[in-house]
Coordinates of C-alpha atoms and ligand atoms in Angstrom, one line a residue:
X1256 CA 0.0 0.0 0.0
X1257 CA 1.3 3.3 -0.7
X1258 CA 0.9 6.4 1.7
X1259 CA -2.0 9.0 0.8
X1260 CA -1.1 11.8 -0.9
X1261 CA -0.5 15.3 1.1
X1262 CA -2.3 18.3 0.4
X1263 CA -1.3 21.7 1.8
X1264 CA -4.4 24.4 1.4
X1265 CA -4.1 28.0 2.4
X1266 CA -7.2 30.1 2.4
X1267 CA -7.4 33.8 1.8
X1268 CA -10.7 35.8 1.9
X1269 CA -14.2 35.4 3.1
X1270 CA -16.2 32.7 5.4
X1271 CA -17.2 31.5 1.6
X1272 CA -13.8 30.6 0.8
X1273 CA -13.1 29.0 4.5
X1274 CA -16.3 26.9 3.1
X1275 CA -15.5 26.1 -0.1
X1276 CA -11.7 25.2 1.0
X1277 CA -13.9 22.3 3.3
X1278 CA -15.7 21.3 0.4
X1279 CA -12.7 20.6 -2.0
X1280 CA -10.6 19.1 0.8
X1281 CA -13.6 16.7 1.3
X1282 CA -13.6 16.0 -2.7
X1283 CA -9.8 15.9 -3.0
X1284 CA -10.3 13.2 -0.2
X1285 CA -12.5 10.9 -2.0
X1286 CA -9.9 10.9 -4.3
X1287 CA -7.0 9.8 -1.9
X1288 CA -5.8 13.0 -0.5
X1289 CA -5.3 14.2 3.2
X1290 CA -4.5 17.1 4.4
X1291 CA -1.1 18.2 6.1
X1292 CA 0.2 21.6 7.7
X1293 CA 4.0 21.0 6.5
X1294 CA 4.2 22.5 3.1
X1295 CA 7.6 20.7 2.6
X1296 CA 5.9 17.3 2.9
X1297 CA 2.6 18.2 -0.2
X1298 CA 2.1 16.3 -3.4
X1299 CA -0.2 19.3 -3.9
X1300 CA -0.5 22.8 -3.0
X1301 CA -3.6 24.5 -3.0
X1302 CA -3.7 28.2 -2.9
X1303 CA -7.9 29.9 -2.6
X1304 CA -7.8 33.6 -3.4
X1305 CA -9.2 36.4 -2.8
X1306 CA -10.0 39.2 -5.5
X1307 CA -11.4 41.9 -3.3
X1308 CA -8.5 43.9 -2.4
X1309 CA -5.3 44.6 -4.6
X1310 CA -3.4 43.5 -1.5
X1311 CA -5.3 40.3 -1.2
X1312 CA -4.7 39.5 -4.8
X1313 CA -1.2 40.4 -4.7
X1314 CA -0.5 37.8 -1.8
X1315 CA -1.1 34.9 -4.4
X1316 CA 1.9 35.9 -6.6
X1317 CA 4.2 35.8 -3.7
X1318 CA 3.3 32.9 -2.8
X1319 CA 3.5 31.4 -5.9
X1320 CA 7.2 33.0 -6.0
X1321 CA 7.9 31.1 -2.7
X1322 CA 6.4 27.7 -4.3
X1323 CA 9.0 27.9 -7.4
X1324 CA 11.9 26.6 -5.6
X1325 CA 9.9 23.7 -3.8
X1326 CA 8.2 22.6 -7.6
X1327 CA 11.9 22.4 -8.8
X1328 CA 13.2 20.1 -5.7
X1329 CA 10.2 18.1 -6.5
X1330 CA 9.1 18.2 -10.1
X1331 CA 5.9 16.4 -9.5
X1332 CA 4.6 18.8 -6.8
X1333 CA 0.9 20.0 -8.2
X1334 CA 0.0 24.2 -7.7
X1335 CA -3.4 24.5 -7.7
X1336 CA -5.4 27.8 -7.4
X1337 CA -8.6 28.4 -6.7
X1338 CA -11.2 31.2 -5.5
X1339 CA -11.9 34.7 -6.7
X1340 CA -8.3 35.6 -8.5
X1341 CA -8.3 32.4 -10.3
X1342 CA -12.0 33.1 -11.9
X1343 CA -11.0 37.0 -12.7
X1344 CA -7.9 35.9 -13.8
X1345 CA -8.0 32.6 -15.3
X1346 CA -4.8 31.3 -17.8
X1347 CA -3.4 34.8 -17.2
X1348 CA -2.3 33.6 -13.9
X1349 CA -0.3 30.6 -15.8
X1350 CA 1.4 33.1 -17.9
X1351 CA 3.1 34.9 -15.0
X1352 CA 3.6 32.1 -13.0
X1353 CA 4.0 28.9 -15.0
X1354 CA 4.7 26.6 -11.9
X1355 CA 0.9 26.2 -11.8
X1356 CA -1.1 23.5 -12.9
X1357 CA -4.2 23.9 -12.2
X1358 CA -6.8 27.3 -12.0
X1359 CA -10.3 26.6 -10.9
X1360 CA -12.6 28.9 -10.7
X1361 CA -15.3 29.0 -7.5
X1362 CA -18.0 27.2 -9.6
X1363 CA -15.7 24.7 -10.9
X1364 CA -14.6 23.3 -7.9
X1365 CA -16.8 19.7 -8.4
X1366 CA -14.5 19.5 -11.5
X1367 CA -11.0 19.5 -8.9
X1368 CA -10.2 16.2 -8.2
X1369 CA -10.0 15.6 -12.1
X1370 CA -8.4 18.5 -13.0
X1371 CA -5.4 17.6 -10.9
X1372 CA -5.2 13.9 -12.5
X1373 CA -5.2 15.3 -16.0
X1374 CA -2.0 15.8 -17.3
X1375 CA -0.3 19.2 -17.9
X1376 CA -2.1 23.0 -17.5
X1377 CA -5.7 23.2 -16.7
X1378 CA -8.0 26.1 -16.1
X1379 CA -11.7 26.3 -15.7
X1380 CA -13.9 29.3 -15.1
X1381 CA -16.6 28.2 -16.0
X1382 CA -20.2 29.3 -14.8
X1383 CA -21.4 25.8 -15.4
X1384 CA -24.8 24.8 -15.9
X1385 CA -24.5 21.8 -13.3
X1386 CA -24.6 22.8 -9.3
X1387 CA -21.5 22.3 -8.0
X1388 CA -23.3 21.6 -4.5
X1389 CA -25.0 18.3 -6.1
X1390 CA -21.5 17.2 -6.7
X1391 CA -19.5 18.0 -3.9
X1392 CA -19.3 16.4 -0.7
X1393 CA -21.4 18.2 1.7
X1394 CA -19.4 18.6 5.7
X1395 CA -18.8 14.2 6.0
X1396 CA -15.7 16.1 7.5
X1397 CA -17.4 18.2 10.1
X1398 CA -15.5 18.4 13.3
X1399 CA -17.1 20.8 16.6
X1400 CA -20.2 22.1 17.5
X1401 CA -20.0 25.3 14.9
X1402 CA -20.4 24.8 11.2
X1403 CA -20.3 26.8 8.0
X1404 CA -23.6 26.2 5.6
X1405 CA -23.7 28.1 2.0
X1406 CA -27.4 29.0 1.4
X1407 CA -26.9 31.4 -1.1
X1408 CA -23.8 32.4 -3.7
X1409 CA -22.8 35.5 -6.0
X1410 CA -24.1 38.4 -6.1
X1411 CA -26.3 41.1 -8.2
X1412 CA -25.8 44.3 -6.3
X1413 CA -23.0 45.8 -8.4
X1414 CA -21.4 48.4 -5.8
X1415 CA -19.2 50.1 -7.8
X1416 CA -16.2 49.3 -5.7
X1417 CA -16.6 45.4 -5.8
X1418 CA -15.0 42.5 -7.8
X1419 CA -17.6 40.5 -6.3
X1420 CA -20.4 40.3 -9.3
X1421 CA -17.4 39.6 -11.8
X1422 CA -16.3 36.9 -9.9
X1423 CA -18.7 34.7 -7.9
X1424 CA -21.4 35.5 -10.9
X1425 CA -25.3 36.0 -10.2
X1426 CA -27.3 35.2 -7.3
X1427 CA -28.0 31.8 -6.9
X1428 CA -29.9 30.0 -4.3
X1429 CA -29.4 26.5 -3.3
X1430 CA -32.8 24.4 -2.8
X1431 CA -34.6 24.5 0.9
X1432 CA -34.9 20.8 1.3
X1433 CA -31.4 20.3 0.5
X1434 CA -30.1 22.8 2.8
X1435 CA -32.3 21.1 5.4
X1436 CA -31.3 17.5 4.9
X1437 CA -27.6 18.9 5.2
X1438 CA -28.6 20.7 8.6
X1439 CA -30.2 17.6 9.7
X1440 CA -26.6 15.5 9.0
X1441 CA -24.7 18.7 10.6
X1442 CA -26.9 18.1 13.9
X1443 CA -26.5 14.6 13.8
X1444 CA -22.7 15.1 13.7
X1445 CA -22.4 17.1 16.8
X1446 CA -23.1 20.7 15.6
X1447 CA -25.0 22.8 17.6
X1448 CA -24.5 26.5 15.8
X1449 CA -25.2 26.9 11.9
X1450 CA -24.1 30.0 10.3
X1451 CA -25.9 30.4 7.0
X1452 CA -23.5 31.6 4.1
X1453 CA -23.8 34.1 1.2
X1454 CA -22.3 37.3 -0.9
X1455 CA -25.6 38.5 -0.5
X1456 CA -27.6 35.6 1.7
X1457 CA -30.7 37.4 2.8
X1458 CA -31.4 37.8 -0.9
X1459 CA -31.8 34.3 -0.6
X1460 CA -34.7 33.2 -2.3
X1461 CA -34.9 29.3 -3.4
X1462 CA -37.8 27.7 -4.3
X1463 CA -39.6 30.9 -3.5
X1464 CA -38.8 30.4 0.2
X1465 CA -37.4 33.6 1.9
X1466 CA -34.3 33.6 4.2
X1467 CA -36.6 33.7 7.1
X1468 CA -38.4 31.0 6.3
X1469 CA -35.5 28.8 5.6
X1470 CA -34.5 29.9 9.3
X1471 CA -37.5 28.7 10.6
X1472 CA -37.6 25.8 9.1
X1473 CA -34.0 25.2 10.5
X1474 CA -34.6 26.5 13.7
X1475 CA -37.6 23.4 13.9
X1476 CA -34.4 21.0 13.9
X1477 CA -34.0 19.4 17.6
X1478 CA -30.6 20.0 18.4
X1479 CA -29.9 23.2 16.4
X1480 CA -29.5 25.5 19.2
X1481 CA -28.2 28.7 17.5
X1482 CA -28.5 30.1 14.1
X1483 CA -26.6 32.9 12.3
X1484 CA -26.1 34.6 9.1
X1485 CA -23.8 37.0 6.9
X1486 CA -23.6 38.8 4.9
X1487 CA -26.6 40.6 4.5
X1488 CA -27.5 43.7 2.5
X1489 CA -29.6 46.4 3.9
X1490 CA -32.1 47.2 1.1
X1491 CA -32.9 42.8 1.6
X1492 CA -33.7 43.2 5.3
X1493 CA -37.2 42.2 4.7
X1494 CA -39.9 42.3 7.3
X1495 CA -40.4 38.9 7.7
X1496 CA -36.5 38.4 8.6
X1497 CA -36.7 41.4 10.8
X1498 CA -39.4 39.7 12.6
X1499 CA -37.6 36.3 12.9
X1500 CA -35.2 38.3 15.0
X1501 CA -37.8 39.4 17.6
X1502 CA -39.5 35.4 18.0
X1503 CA -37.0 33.2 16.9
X1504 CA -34.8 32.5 20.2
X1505 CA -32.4 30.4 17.8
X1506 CA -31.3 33.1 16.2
X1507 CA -28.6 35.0 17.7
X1508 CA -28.6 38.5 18.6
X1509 CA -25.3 40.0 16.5
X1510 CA -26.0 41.1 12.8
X1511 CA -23.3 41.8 10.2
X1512 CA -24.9 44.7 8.5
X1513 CA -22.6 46.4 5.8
X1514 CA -22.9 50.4 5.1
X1515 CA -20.1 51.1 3.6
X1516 CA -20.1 55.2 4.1
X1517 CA -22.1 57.5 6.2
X1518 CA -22.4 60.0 3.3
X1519 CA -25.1 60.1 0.9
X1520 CA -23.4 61.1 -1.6
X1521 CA -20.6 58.7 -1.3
X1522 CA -23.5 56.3 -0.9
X1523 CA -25.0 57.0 -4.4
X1524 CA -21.8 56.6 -6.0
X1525 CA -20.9 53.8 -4.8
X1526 CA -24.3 52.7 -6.2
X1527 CA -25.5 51.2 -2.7
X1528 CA -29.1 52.0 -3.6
X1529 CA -30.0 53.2 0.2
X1530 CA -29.5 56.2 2.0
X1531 CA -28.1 56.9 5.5
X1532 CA -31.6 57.6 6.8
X1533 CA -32.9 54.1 5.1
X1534 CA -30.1 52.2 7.0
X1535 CA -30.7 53.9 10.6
X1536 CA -34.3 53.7 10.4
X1537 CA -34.1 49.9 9.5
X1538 CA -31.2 49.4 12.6
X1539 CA -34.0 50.7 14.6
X1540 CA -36.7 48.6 13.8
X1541 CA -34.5 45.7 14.5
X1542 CA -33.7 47.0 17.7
X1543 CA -37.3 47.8 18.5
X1544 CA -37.5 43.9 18.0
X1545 CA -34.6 42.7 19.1
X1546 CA -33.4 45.4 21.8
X1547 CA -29.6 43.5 23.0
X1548 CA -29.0 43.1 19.4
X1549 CA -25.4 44.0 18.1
X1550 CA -24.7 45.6 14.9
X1551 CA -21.1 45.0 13.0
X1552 CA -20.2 46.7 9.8
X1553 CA -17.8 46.7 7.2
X1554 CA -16.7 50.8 5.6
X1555 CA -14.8 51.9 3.0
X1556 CA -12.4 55.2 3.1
X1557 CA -11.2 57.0 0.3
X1558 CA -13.6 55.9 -2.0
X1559 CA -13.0 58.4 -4.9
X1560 CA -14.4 61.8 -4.7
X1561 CA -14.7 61.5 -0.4
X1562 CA -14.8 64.5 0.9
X1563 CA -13.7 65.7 4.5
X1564 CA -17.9 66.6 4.9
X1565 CA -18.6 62.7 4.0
X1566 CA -15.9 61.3 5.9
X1567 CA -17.7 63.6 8.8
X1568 CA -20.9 61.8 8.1
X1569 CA -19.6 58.6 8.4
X1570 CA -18.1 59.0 11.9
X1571 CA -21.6 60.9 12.7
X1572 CA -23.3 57.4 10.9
X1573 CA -21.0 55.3 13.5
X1574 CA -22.0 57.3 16.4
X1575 CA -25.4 57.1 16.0
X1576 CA -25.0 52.9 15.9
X1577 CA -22.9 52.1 18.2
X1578 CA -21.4 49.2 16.4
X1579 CA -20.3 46.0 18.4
X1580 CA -17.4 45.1 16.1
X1581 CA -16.4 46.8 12.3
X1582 CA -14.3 46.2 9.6
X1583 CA -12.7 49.3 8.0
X1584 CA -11.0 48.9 4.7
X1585 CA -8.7 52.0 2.3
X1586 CA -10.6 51.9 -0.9
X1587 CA -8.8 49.9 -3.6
X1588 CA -9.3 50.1 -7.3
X1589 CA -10.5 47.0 -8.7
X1590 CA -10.0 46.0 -12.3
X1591 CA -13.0 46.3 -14.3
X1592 CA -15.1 48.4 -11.5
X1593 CA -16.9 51.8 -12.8
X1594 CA -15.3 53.4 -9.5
X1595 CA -11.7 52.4 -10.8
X1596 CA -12.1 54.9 -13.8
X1597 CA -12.8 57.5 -11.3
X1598 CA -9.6 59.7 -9.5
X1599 CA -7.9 58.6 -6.1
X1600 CA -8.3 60.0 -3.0
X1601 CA -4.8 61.4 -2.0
X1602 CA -3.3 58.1 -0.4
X1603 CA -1.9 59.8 2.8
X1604 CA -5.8 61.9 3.6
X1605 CA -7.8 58.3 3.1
X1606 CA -5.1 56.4 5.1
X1607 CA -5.3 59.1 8.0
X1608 CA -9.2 59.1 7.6
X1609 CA -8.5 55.1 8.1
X1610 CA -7.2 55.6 11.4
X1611 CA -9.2 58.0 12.3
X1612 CA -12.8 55.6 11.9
X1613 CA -10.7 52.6 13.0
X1614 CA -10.2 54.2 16.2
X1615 CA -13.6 55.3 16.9
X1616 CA -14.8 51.7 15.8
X1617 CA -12.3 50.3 18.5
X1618 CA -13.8 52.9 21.1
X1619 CA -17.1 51.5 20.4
X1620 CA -16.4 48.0 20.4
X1621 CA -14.5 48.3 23.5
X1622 CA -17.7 50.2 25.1
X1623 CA -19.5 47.1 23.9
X1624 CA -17.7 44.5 25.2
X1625 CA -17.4 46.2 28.4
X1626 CA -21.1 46.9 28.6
X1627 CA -21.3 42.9 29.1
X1628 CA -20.0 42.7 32.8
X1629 CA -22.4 41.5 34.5
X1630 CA -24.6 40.0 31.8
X1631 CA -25.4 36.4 32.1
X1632 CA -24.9 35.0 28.3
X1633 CA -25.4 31.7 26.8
X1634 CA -21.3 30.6 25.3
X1635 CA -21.4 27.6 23.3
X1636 CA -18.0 26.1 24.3
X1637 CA -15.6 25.3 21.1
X1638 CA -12.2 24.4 23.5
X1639 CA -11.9 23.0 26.2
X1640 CA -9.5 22.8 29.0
X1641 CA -8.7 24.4 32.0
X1642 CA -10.9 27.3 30.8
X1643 CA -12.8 26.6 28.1
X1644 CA -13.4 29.2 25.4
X1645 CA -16.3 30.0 23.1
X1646 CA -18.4 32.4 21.6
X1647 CA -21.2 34.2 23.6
X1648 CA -24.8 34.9 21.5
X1649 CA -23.2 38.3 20.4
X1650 CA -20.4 36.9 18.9
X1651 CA -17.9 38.0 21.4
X1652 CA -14.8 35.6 22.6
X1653 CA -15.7 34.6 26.1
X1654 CA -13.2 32.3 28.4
X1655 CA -14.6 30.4 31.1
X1656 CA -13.7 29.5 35.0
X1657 CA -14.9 25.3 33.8
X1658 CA -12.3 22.7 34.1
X1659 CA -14.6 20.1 33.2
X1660 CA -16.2 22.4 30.6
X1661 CA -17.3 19.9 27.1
X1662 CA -16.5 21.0 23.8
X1663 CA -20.0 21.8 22.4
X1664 CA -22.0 22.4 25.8
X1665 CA -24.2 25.7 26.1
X1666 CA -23.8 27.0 28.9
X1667 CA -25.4 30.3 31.2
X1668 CA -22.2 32.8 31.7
X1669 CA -22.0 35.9 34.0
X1670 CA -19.4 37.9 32.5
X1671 CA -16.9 39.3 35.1
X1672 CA -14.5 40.8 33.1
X1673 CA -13.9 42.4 29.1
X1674 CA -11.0 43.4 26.8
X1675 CA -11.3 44.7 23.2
X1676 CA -11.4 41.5 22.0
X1677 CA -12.5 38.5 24.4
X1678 CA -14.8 38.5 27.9
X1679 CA -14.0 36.3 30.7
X1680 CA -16.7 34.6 33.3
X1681 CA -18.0 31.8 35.7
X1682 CA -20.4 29.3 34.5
X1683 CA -24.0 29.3 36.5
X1684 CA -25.8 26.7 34.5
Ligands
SAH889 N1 -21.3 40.8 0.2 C1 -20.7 41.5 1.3 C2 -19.2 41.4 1.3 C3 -18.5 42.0 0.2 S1 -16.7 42.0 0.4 C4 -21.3 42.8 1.4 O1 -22.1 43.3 0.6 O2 -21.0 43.5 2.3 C5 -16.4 42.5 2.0 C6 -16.1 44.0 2.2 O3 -14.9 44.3 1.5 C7 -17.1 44.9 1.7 O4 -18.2 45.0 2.5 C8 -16.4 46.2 1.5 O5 -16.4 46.9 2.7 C9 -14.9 45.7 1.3 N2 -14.6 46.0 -0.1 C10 -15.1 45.5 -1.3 N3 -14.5 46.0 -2.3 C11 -13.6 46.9 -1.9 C12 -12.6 47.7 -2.5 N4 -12.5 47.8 -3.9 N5 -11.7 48.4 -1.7 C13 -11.8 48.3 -0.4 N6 -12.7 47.6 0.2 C14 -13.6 46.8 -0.5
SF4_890 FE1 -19.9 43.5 -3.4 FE2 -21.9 45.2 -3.0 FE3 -22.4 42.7 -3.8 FE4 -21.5 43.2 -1.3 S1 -23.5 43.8 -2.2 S2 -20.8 41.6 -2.7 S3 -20.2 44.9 -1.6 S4 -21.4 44.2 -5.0
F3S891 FE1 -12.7 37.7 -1.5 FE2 -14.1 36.4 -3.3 FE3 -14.8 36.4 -0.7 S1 -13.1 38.3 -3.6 S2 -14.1 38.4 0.0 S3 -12.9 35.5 -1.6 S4 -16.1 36.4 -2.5

């Protein structure tokens, strides 16, 4: 018998990539491969990308720079890469680095484990008419209480900004009862908290069934004892979802609610289709709902033409929030967006705007973590140990005072102490 061959993956991006890297390490295992952290010992290398940023793209190409010398100790060594710079880049990324053999785009990924046994270059970027989902194998690998689900892929927002149209294609919605049946075999494995996936996943809308009702439907599954989902977009925040959120005790209270600016005008050209009003008027009917409910947010500086009045009326947008968490990005111009035809922001005003919102966003997360002493909070444990660490409903790190703490138990918490980034307590219940 020979030994399995050793893949080495490394994942860039979203919670959609972290996904789709479990579902092509599952398929490259039903073809004899497992997986290994020591790059040294691979028989293939798999590299999933991410478009969004030029950063994030760049890091593939010095990566692949790193890979050249191990492909020439070992000539048989496969390069595969996958994700969001392989689909907007396709045989271009052979060209300037022709130590890869394979480049699969995100809808292509059923088609992996062949494309690696073929023989010589492959690419595929492909929008295929098959669903990759009926041909992938669906989380047999699961492994802890917390689990990743795709409901929902692509999107057709077009922000003016993102690569994401170009290259995870138009909304597409996987069937109910198939989501379902996977939920079911996710519970049965030990997983107590499903977070629902998509670019756009409240837009979610197969069979006719809404987002909400999908959650309902899940939240009907004994076992399932927390739900979540991301991303959504404001203008899908529909009223049946917004009332899931006041009756659905399954359905955590922390929602990942992109804005992007503050400033109307920024908001319209970035083609967001909603206004600052629109945005804190729907924040406050969720609230009204779901009062303990914590908002997180990503924003964008510098998009071109930001003025010192917008970047005003984004820090005046934050403090009317109060965001529990935020992710704050310089504006990058993307290949092929309508912003990238538009001028730069200087880069030294957008990068001191950048420090200026990411401190604000790290007073108020701080102000929200700390208002949690005190607060008794369910934590679903993840590790355990001498003190076992999960997260808490809202999303927040929490260590707790439990030796004999179980990896997937949810447990009552009153939280005794915060930091920016984790809580610490003593179990009650
Ligand atoms: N579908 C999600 C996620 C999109 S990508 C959504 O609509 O929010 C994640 C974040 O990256 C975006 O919310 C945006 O803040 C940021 N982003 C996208 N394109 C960008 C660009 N060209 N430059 C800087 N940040 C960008
Ligand atoms: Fe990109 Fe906008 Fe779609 Fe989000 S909604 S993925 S930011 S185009
Ligand atoms: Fe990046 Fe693609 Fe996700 S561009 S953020 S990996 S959808």
């Amino acid at each position: 018998m020979t030994d399995a061959k050793k893949l080495f993956i490394k994942t860039y991006g979203c919670q959609m990539n972290v996904y789709d890297s479990e579902r092509m390490v599952e398929a490259m295992g039903a073809d004899g491969y497992v997986t290994t952290d020591v790059i040294g010992d691979a028989d293939m290398v798999l590299i999933n990308t991410c478009h969004i940023r030029e950063k994030a793209s760049d890091k593939l190409f010095s990566d692949l720079g790193r890979l050249r010398p191990l492909k020439a100790a070992k000539p048989g060594l496969k390069i595969g890469v996958a994700g969001c710079v392989a689909q907007a880049e396709g045989a271009e990324i052979l060209r300037r680095a022709p130590q890869v053999d394979v480049v699969v785009g995100p809808q292509s990924y059923h088609r992996l484990p062949q494309m690696v046994r073929a023989k010589g270059q492959v690419v595929d970027t492909d929008f295929p008419a098959e669903d990759k989902f009926d041909h992938l194998p669906q989380g047999r690998g699961a492994k802890g209480p917390t689990a990743f689900l795709t409901v929902q892929e692509g999107c057709d927002k077009f922000c003016a900004f993102c690569v994401v149209p170009y290259t995870r294609g138009a909304e597409v919605s996987r069937p109910p009862v198939r989501l379902l049946s996977e939920a079911d075999a996710l519970v049965a494995r030990g997983v107590r908290e499903i977070t629902l996936l998509g670019q756009n996943v409240n837009a979610y809308h197969g069979d006719g069934w809404t987002l909400a009702r999908l959650i309902r439907a899940l939240a009907a599954i004994p076992g399932l004892q927390r739900i979540r989902y991301m991303t959504s977009h404001p203008n899908d925040m529909e009223d049946d979802l917004i009332a899931a959120h006041g009756d659905l005790p399954q359905l955590m209270p922390y929602l990942h609610l992109p804005v992007q600016s503050g400033s109307d005008r920024i908001l319209k050209a970035m083609n967001r289709k909603h206004t600052r009003d629109d945005y804190l008027r729907l924040i406050d009917r969720i609230r009204t709902v779901r009062p303990d409910i914590l908002f997180s947010s990503d924003f964008i500086v510098g998009f071109p033409g930001e003025t010192d009045t917008d970047f005003a009326a984004t820090l005046d947008l934050i403090d009317r929030v109060g965001y529990g968490a935020a992710y704050s990005f310089r504006y990058s111009a993307r290949p092929g967006t309508p912003a990238a035809e538009k001028p730069d922001v200087a880069a030294d005003v957008a990068d001191a705007r950048l420090q200026v919102l990411q401190a604000a966003l790290t007073r108020q997360q701080r102000a929200a973590q700390d208002a949690m002493i005190g607060r008794e909070v369910g934590v679903l444990y993840e590790k355990a140990g001498r003190q076992p660490v999960g997260k808490s409903d809202h999303l927040q790190a929490v260590h707790v005072d439990d030796p004999s703490g179980r990896v997937g138990e949810l447990v009552r918490v009153r939280i005794l102490a915060s930091s920016t980034n984790s809580l610490a307590g003593v179990r009650i219940s």
